Amino acid sequence: MTFDSAAQPKEQVSNCNLCGGVRFTRIAHKDRYGHAATTDLCESCGLVFLNPRMTAEAYERFYQTAYRPLVSNYHGRDITAETIQAGQASYAQEIGQLIAPFMPEHAAFLLDIGGSTGAVAAELCKTFGLSGTVIDPSEPELEQAKAHGLTTIQGLIENQDLKHPFDVILLCQTIDHLLNIKATLLKARRLAHNHSLLFVDIVDFREAYLHGGLVEALKIDHPYSLTDDTARAYLRYTGFDVRRTEWA
């Protein structure tokens, strides 16, 4: 499938999502897939983001139809809701070992934001005896999550009005896909109680461009490109304490 990013509706970013700054430096005009994807860097805090970027509706369509084919074509292999689950389950085992010392006492409910096929949530629910909910825009991937016995919500987290408290909240390879990181983390904080656990991981933009080059580090599916510094700043601003960091 060929995805025409130029034909998609877009919206301009006028204020930095992290610090509210308005002075940006343009650092790139295309992404790793060859799509036109102008990217700015906030001169105040260093946040990197697409500007303009696709609208929420365009991103929902993108994840439902074009995302996996685009990534499959880039890597030269089939990456589908079926083929990714073994890797996701293995990744979940690593997460389980990382978060085990910090699991809240009597934890019961897990929320996986951008949880894909539910393989990660299912593995962690089995390990820690939790009931899991997965939010994701892709219907085929949520079908797999339902098969794992998980509650599913189709769509973007920014459009969901959740009120149920959760003991464990996951943003697994998801935070840079969000359209509003600050609002999502504030929402996660409202859904958490004082002893809840948030797990989040990033592709560090600084490490990525030093390793593979600037354009290689940018993706049309990543409205934001975070670093260790900007990720920590987001967490501090939204009321989370960093309990453990691990580099992979």
Tab-separated table of C-alpha atoms in Angstrom:
chain	number	residue	atom	x	y	z
A	1	MET	CA	0.000	0.000	0.000
A	2	THR	CA	1.301	3.470	-0.906
A	3	PHE	CA	0.596	6.135	1.684
A	4	ASP	CA	0.346	9.683	0.353
A	5	SER	CA	1.307	11.812	3.328
A	6	ALA	CA	1.188	15.023	1.275
A	7	ALA	CA	-2.543	14.529	0.655
A	8	GLN	CA	-3.415	14.201	4.344
A	9	PRO	CA	-5.001	17.076	6.301
A	10	LYS	CA	-2.501	18.738	8.613
A	11	GLU	CA	-2.396	21.154	11.515
A	12	GLN	CA	0.247	23.704	12.445
A	13	VAL	CA	1.921	23.568	15.862
A	14	SER	CA	2.202	27.079	17.293
A	15	ASN	CA	3.328	26.300	20.869
A	16	CYS	CA	5.774	23.720	22.183
A	17	ASN	CA	3.846	20.902	23.859
A	18	LEU	CA	6.412	20.662	26.662
A	19	CYS	CA	7.336	24.230	27.647
A	20	GLY	CA	4.869	26.363	25.674
A	21	GLY	CA	7.678	28.060	23.761
A	22	VAL	CA	7.077	29.718	20.386
A	23	ARG	CA	10.600	29.958	18.919
A	24	PHE	CA	11.477	26.931	16.769
A	25	THR	CA	14.376	25.967	14.526
A	26	ARG	CA	13.639	23.821	11.478
A	27	ILE	CA	15.993	20.836	11.416
A	28	ALA	CA	14.625	18.528	8.683
A	29	HIS	CA	12.249	18.340	5.744
A	30	LYS	CA	11.724	14.593	5.304
A	31	ASP	CA	11.611	11.415	7.364
A	32	ARG	CA	13.255	8.008	7.169
A	33	TYR	CA	10.508	6.705	4.843
A	34	GLY	CA	11.071	9.528	2.345
A	35	HIS	CA	7.882	11.390	3.242
A	36	ALA	CA	7.797	15.160	3.470
A	37	ALA	CA	7.860	15.686	7.231
A	38	THR	CA	9.131	19.071	8.315
A	39	THR	CA	10.558	18.855	11.816
A	40	ASP	CA	11.174	21.648	14.327
A	41	LEU	CA	13.217	21.916	17.502
A	42	CYS	CA	11.997	24.120	20.353
A	43	GLU	CA	14.716	26.666	21.116
A	44	SER	CA	13.623	26.854	24.781
A	45	CYS	CA	13.550	23.202	25.871
A	46	GLY	CA	14.913	21.146	22.963
A	47	LEU	CA	11.736	19.198	22.184
A	48	VAL	CA	11.709	17.882	18.600
A	49	PHE	CA	8.378	17.561	16.783
A	50	LEU	CA	6.723	17.399	13.368
A	51	ASN	CA	5.345	20.752	12.259
A	52	PRO	CA	2.870	20.708	10.661
A	53	ARG	CA	1.620	17.233	11.462
A	54	MET	CA	-1.366	15.174	10.390
A	55	THR	CA	-4.668	15.727	12.170
A	56	ALA	CA	-6.005	13.220	14.688
A	57	GLU	CA	-8.475	11.868	12.122
A	58	ALA	CA	-5.695	11.387	9.570
A	59	TYR	CA	-3.539	9.570	12.121
A	60	GLU	CA	-6.425	7.272	13.047
A	61	ARG	CA	-6.821	6.295	9.385
A	62	PHE	CA	-3.049	5.936	9.064
A	63	TYR	CA	-2.810	3.455	11.948
A	64	GLN	CA	-5.815	1.488	10.747
A	65	THR	CA	-4.612	1.023	7.171
A	66	ALA	CA	-1.111	2.285	6.362
A	67	TYR	CA	1.185	2.016	9.381
A	68	ARG	CA	2.098	-1.689	9.339
A	69	PRO	CA	2.502	-1.839	5.509
A	70	LEU	CA	4.758	1.239	5.648
A	71	VAL	CA	6.975	-0.261	8.345
A	72	SER	CA	6.969	-3.664	6.613
A	73	ASN	CA	8.152	-2.110	3.367
A	74	TYR	CA	10.891	-0.178	5.157
A	75	HIS	CA	12.254	-3.259	6.946
A	76	GLY	CA	11.717	-5.630	4.013
A	77	ARG	CA	9.636	-8.155	5.951
A	78	ASP	CA	6.028	-8.774	6.895
A	79	ILE	CA	5.123	-6.909	10.098
A	80	THR	CA	1.480	-7.625	10.948
A	81	ALA	CA	-0.794	-8.077	13.950
A	82	GLU	CA	0.061	-11.777	13.811
A	83	THR	CA	3.818	-11.651	13.253
A	84	ILE	CA	4.674	-9.082	15.931
A	85	GLN	CA	3.209	-10.937	18.891
A	86	ALA	CA	6.154	-13.202	19.690
A	87	GLY	CA	8.471	-10.200	19.925
A	88	GLN	CA	5.926	-8.294	21.996
A	89	ALA	CA	5.587	-11.172	24.472
A	90	SER	CA	9.368	-11.355	24.882
A	91	TYR	CA	9.491	-7.587	25.380
A	92	ALA	CA	6.758	-7.915	28.034
A	93	GLN	CA	8.878	-10.368	29.998
A	94	GLU	CA	11.696	-7.802	30.116
A	95	ILE	CA	9.249	-5.136	31.304
A	96	GLY	CA	7.908	-7.497	33.963
A	97	GLN	CA	11.380	-7.982	35.431
A	98	LEU	CA	11.976	-4.226	35.373
A	99	ILE	CA	8.749	-3.220	37.128
A	100	ALA	CA	8.328	-6.149	39.542
A	101	PRO	CA	10.041	-4.372	42.497
A	102	PHE	CA	7.708	-1.382	42.108
A	103	MET	CA	4.362	-3.138	41.664
A	104	PRO	CA	1.684	-1.556	43.876
A	105	GLU	CA	0.370	-3.767	46.663
A	106	HIS	CA	-2.941	-5.437	45.735
A	107	ALA	CA	-2.668	-4.182	42.130
A	108	ALA	CA	-5.709	-5.230	40.084
A	109	PHE	CA	-6.111	-3.112	36.934
A	110	LEU	CA	-3.745	-2.433	34.037
A	111	LEU	CA	-4.150	0.075	31.188
A	112	ASP	CA	-1.996	-0.251	28.059
A	113	ILE	CA	-2.121	2.932	25.942
A	114	GLY	CA	-1.338	2.154	22.312
A	115	GLY	CA	-1.292	-1.486	23.349
A	116	SER	CA	-1.383	-2.985	19.849
A	117	THR	CA	-2.240	-6.711	19.878
A	118	GLY	CA	-2.419	-6.888	23.663
A	119	ALA	CA	0.485	-9.343	23.804
A	120	VAL	CA	2.360	-7.135	26.275
A	121	ALA	CA	-0.689	-6.472	28.440
A	122	ALA	CA	-1.685	-10.144	28.413
A	123	GLU	CA	1.772	-11.286	29.522
A	124	LEU	CA	1.928	-8.763	32.355
A	125	CYS	CA	-1.651	-9.494	33.437
A	126	LYS	CA	-0.781	-13.186	33.652
A	127	THR	CA	2.433	-12.498	35.575
A	128	PHE	CA	0.925	-10.125	38.135
A	129	GLY	CA	-2.708	-11.302	38.238
A	130	LEU	CA	-4.200	-8.164	36.699
A	131	SER	CA	-7.249	-7.315	34.600
A	132	GLY	CA	-6.163	-5.489	31.450
A	133	THR	CA	-7.545	-2.822	29.123
A	134	VAL	CA	-5.924	-1.919	25.797
A	135	ILE	CA	-6.461	1.317	23.846
A	136	ASP	CA	-5.312	1.341	20.213
A	137	PRO	CA	-6.537	2.848	16.914
A	138	SER	CA	-5.990	-0.350	14.886
A	139	GLU	CA	-9.015	-2.639	14.689
A	140	PRO	CA	-7.045	-5.711	13.430
A	141	GLU	CA	-4.626	-5.420	16.334
A	142	LEU	CA	-7.441	-5.006	18.856
A	143	GLU	CA	-9.036	-8.193	17.517
A	144	GLN	CA	-5.885	-9.964	18.657
A	145	ALA	CA	-6.125	-8.231	22.035
A	146	LYS	CA	-9.710	-9.451	22.460
A	147	ALA	CA	-8.499	-12.985	21.780
A	148	HIS	CA	-6.152	-12.532	24.754
A	149	GLY	CA	-9.203	-11.837	26.928
A	150	LEU	CA	-8.497	-8.132	27.321
A	151	THR	CA	-10.961	-5.250	27.361
A	152	THR	CA	-10.394	-3.120	24.262
A	153	ILE	CA	-11.075	0.501	23.298
A	154	GLN	CA	-10.549	1.563	19.685
A	155	GLY	CA	-9.213	5.056	19.051
A	156	LEU	CA	-6.602	7.521	20.231
A	157	ILE	CA	-6.098	8.088	23.957
A	158	GLU	CA	-6.511	11.843	23.426
A	159	ASN	CA	-10.177	11.237	22.502
A	160	GLN	CA	-11.034	8.901	25.386
A	161	ASP	CA	-12.831	9.965	28.573
A	162	LEU	CA	-11.696	7.332	31.051
A	163	LYS	CA	-12.661	7.470	34.712
A	164	HIS	CA	-11.685	4.017	36.005
A	165	PRO	CA	-8.537	4.142	38.212
A	166	PHE	CA	-5.634	1.908	37.188
A	167	ASP	CA	-2.789	0.452	39.229
A	168	VAL	CA	-0.434	-0.017	36.267
A	169	ILE	CA	-0.340	2.196	33.166
A	170	LEU	CA	1.828	1.345	30.167
A	171	LEU	CA	3.137	3.495	27.330
A	172	CYS	CA	5.183	0.855	25.524
A	173	GLN	CA	6.897	2.301	22.440
A	174	THR	CA	3.946	4.688	22.314
A	175	ILE	CA	4.756	8.082	23.811
A	176	ASP	CA	6.375	9.430	20.641
A	177	HIS	CA	3.244	8.412	18.671
A	178	LEU	CA	0.982	10.591	20.818
A	179	LEU	CA	-0.525	13.804	19.486
A	180	ASN	CA	-0.475	15.519	22.876
A	181	ILE	CA	2.065	14.067	25.285
A	182	LYS	CA	1.396	16.560	28.073
A	183	ALA	CA	-2.385	16.021	28.032
A	184	THR	CA	-1.974	12.240	27.890
A	185	LEU	CA	0.424	12.132	30.849
A	186	LEU	CA	-1.875	14.430	32.846
A	187	LYS	CA	-4.756	12.084	31.985
A	188	ALA	CA	-2.653	9.116	33.105
A	189	ARG	CA	-1.901	10.923	36.375
A	190	ARG	CA	-5.637	11.449	36.966
A	191	LEU	CA	-6.260	7.755	36.275
A	192	ALA	CA	-3.544	6.771	38.731
A	193	HIS	CA	-3.607	6.726	42.511
A	194	ASN	CA	-0.625	7.701	44.648
A	195	HIS	CA	0.954	4.240	44.438
A	196	SER	CA	0.213	3.508	40.789
A	197	LEU	CA	3.027	2.566	38.437
A	198	LEU	CA	3.650	4.141	35.023
A	199	PHE	CA	5.991	2.427	32.579
A	200	VAL	CA	7.172	4.449	29.580
A	201	ASP	CA	9.978	3.948	27.093
A	202	ILE	CA	11.372	6.165	24.355
A	203	VAL	CA	13.656	6.011	21.353
A	204	ASP	CA	16.196	8.619	22.439
A	205	PHE	CA	16.377	11.084	19.550
A	206	ARG	CA	19.910	12.192	20.362
A	207	GLU	CA	21.211	8.624	20.383
A	208	ALA	CA	19.238	7.771	17.244
A	209	TYR	CA	20.618	10.572	15.095
A	210	LEU	CA	24.179	10.081	16.356
A	211	HIS	CA	23.903	6.396	15.476
A	212	GLY	CA	22.021	6.542	12.166
A	213	GLY	CA	21.797	10.163	11.023
A	214	LEU	CA	19.234	12.914	11.446
A	215	VAL	CA	16.723	11.803	8.813
A	216	GLU	CA	16.932	8.153	9.937
A	217	ALA	CA	15.894	9.256	13.438
A	218	LEU	CA	12.681	10.944	12.229
A	219	LYS	CA	9.423	9.149	11.403
A	220	ILE	CA	6.092	10.411	10.167
A	221	ASP	CA	4.460	8.161	12.774
A	222	HIS	CA	6.379	9.964	15.563
A	223	PRO	CA	4.859	13.434	16.011
A	224	TYR	CA	7.456	13.852	18.776
A	225	SER	CA	11.067	12.744	19.104
A	226	LEU	CA	12.085	12.652	22.761
A	227	THR	CA	15.406	12.544	24.542
A	228	ASP	CA	16.152	11.409	28.071
A	229	ASP	CA	16.068	15.078	29.126
A	230	THR	CA	12.735	15.971	27.532
A	231	ALA	CA	11.115	12.718	28.708
A	232	ARG	CA	12.153	13.438	32.306
A	233	ALA	CA	10.899	17.027	31.988
A	234	TYR	CA	7.485	15.765	30.833
A	235	LEU	CA	7.265	13.342	33.764
A	236	ARG	CA	8.240	16.001	36.313
A	237	TYR	CA	5.727	18.466	34.891
A	238	THR	CA	2.859	15.969	35.007
A	239	GLY	CA	3.494	14.793	38.567
A	240	PHE	CA	5.359	11.512	38.151
A	241	ASP	CA	8.457	10.510	40.113
A	242	VAL	CA	11.133	8.570	38.234
A	243	ARG	CA	11.863	5.453	40.271
A	244	ARG	CA	14.095	3.556	37.863
A	245	THR	CA	15.714	4.109	34.471
A	246	GLU	CA	17.243	1.427	32.274
A	247	TRP	CA	19.043	1.876	28.953
A	248	ALA	CA	18.519	-0.689	26.230
